[in-house]
PDB file of C-alpha atoms in Angstrom:
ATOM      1  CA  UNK A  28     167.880 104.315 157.253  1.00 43.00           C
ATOM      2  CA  UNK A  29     167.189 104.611 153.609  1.00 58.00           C
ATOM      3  CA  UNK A  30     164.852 107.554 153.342  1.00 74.00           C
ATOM      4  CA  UNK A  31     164.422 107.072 149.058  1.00 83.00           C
ATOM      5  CA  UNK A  32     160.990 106.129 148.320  1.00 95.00           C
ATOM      6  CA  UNK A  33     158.721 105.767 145.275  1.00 97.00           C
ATOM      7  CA  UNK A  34     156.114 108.719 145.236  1.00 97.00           C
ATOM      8  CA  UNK A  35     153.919 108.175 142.473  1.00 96.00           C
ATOM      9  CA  UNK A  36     153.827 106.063 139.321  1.00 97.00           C
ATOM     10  CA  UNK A  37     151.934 107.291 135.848  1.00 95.00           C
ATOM     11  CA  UNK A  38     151.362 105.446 132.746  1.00 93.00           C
ATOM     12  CA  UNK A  39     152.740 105.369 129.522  1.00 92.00           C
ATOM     13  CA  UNK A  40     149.680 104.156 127.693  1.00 90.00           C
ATOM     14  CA  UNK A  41     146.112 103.611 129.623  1.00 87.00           C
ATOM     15  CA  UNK A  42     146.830 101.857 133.044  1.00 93.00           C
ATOM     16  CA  UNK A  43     149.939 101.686 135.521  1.00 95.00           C
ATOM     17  CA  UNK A  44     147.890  98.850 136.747  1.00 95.00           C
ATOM     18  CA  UNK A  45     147.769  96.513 133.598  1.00 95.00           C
ATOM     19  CA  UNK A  46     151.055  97.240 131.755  1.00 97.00           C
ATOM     20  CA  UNK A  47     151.856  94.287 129.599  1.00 97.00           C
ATOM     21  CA  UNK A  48     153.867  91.126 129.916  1.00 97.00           C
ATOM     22  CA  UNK A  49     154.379  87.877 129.030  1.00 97.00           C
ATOM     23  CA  UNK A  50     154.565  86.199 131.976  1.00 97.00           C
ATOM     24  CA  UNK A  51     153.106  87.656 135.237  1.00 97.00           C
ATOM     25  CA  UNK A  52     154.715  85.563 137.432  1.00 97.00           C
ATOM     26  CA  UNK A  53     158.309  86.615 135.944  1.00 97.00           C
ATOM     27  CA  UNK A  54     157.278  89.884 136.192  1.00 97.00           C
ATOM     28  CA  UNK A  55     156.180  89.527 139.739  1.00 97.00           C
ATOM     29  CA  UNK A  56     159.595  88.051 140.805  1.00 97.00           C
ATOM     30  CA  UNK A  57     161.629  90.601 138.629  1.00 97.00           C
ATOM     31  CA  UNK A  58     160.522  93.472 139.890  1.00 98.00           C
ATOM     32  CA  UNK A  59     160.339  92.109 143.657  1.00 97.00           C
ATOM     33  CA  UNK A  60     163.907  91.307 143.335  1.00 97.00           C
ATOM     34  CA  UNK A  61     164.771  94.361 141.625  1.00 97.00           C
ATOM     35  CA  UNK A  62     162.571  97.200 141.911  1.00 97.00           C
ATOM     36  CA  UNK A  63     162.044  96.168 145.797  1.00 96.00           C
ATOM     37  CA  UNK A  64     158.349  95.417 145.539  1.00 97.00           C
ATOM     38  CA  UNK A  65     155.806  93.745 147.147  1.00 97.00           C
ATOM     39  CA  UNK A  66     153.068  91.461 145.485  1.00 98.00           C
ATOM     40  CA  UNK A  67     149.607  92.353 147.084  1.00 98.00           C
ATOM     41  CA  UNK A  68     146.896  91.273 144.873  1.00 97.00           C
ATOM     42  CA  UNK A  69     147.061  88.864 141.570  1.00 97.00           C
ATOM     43  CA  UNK A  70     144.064  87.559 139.312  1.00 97.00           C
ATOM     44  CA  UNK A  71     143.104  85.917 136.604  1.00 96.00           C
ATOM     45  CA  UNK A  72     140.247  88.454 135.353  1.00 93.00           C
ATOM     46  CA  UNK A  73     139.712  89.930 132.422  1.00 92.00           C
ATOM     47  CA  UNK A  74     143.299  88.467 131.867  1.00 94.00           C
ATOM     48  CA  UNK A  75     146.356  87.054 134.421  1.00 97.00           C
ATOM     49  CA  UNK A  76     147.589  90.006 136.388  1.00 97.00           C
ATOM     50  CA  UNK A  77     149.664  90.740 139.639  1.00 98.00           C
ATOM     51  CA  UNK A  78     149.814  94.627 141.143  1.00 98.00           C
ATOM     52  CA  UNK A  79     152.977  95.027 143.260  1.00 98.00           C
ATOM     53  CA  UNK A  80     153.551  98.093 145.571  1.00 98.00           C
ATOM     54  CA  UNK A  81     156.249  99.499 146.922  1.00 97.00           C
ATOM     55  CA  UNK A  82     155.943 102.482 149.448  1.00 97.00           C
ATOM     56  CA  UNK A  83     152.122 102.958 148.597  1.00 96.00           C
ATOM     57  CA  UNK A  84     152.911 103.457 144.767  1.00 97.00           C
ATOM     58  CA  UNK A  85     151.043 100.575 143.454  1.00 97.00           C
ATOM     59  CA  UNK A  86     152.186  99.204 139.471  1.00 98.00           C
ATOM     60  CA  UNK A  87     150.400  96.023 138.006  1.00 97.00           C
ATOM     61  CA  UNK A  88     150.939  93.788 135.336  1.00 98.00           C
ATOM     62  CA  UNK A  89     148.591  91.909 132.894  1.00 97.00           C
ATOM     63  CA  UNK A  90     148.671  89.473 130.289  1.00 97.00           C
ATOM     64  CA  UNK A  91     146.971  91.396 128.279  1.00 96.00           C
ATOM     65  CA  UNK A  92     148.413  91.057 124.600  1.00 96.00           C
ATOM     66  CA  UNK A  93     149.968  94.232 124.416  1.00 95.00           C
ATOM     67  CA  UNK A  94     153.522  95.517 123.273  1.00 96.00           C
ATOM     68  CA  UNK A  95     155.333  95.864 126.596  1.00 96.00           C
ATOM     69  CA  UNK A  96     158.051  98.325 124.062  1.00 95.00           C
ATOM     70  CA  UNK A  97     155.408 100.489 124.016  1.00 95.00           C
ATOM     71  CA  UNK A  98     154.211 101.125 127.423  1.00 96.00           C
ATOM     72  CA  UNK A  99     155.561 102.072 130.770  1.00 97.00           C
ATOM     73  CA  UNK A 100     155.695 103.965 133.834  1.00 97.00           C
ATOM     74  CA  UNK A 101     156.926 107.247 135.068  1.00 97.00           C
ATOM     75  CA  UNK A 102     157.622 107.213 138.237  1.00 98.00           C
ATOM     76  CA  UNK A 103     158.442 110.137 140.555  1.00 97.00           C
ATOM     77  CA  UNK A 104     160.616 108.932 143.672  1.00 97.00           C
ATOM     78  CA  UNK A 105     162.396 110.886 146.270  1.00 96.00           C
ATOM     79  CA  UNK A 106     166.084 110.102 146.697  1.00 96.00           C
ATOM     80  CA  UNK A 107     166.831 109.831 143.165  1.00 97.00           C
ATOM     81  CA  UNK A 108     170.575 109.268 143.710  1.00 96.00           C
ATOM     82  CA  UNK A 109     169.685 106.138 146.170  1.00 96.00           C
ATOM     83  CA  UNK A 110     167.315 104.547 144.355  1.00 97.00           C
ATOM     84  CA  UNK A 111     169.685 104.652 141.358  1.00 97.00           C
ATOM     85  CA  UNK A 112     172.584 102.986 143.279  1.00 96.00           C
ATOM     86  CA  UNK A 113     170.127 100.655 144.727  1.00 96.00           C
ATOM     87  CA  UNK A 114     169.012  99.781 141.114  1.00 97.00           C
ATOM     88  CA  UNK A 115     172.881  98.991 140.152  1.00 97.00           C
ATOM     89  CA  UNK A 116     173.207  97.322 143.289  1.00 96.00           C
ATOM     90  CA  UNK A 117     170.985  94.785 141.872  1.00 96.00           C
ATOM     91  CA  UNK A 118     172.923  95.096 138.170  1.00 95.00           C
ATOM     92  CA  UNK A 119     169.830  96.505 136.518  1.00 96.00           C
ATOM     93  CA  UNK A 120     170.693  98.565 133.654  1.00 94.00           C
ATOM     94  CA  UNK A 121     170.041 102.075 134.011  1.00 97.00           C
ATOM     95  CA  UNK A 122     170.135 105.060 131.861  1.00 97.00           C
ATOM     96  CA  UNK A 123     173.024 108.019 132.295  1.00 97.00           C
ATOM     97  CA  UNK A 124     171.414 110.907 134.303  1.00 97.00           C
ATOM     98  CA  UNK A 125     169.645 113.571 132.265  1.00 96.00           C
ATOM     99  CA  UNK A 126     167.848 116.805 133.529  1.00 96.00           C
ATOM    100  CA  UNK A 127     164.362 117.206 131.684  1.00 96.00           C
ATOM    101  CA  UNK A 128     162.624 120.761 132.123  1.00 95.00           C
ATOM    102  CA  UNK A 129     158.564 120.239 132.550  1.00 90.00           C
ATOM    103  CA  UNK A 130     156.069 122.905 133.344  1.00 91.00           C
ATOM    104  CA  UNK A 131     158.868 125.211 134.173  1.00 92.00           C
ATOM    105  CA  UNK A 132     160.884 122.725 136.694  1.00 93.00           C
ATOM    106  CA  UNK A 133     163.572 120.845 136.334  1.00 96.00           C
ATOM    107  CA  UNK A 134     163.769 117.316 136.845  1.00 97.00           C
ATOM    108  CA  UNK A 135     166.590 114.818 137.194  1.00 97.00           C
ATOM    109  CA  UNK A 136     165.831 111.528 135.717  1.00 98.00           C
ATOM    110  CA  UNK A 137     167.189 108.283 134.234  1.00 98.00           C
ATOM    111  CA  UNK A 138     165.389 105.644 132.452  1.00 98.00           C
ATOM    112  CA  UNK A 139     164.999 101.046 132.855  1.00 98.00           C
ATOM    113  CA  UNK A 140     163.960  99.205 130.169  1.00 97.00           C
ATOM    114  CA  UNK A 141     163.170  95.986 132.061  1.00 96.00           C
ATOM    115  CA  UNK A 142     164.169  92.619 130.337  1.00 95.00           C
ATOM    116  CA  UNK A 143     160.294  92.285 129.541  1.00 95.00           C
ATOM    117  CA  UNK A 144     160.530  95.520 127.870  1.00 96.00           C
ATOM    118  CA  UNK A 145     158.948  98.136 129.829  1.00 97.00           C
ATOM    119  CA  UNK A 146     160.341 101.146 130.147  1.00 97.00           C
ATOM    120  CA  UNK A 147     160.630 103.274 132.914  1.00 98.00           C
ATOM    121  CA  UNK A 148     161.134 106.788 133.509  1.00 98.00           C
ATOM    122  CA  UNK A 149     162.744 107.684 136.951  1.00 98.00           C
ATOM    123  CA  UNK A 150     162.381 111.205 137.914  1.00 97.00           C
ATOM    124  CA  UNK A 151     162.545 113.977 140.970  1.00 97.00           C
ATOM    125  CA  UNK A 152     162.241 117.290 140.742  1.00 96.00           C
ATOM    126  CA  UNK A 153     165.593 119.275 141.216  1.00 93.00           C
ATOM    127  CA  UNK A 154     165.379 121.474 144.412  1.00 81.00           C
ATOM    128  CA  UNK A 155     166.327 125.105 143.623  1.00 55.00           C
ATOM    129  CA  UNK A 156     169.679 125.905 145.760  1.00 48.00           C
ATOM    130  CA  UNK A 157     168.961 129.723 145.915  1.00 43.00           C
TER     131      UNK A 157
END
């Protein structure tokens, strides 16, 4: 059983829920097929959008005219390591692994830049081994 999940997602910019695209549709199947999400609402108010969720962690996207280079998502995930291979599994192109320190803590992260430009930052906090 694959125990990696996504935990929480933050936002670059204003809202994890409206990060911009293009297309909505292509961004709905993209990151169904590759992020392993799940489409559970879509609109067409104030502008197209679709939210997808996987394991709770909801992320939405909106045609909403803004530079998708410029906005993202961090999102924290447990299982780092499996949700990378499942990521290249899928030939997504990830990062190489980096370890960020934040408030103290170390975290272990890579980074996607989707093909609609998005970027994403991966991260899990390393677990102390004393």
């Amino acid at each position: 059983m694959n125990s990696a999940s996504f935990l929480a997602a933050y936002p670059y910019q204003n809202d994890v829920l409206a990060l911009p695209v293009s297309n909505a549709d292509e961004a709905a199947s993209w990151y169904g097929q590759n992020f392993g999400m799940r489409e559970i609402e879509r609109g067409t108010q104030p502008h197209r959008f679709v939210i997808l969720e996987r394991d709770g962690v909801k992320i939405g996207f909106a045609e909403n005219g803004g530079d998708p280079t410029q906005d993202g998502a961090a999102v924290l995930v447990s299982g780092i390591t499996e949700i990378r291979t499942e990521l290249e599994s899928r030939e997504v192109n990830v990062s190489d692994w980096r370890i960020d320190e934040q408030e103290g803590k170390q975290l272990k992260v890579f980074f996607v830049i989707a093909p609609d430009g998005l970027c994403y930052y991966f991260h899990e906090p390393v677990e102390s081994t004393q």
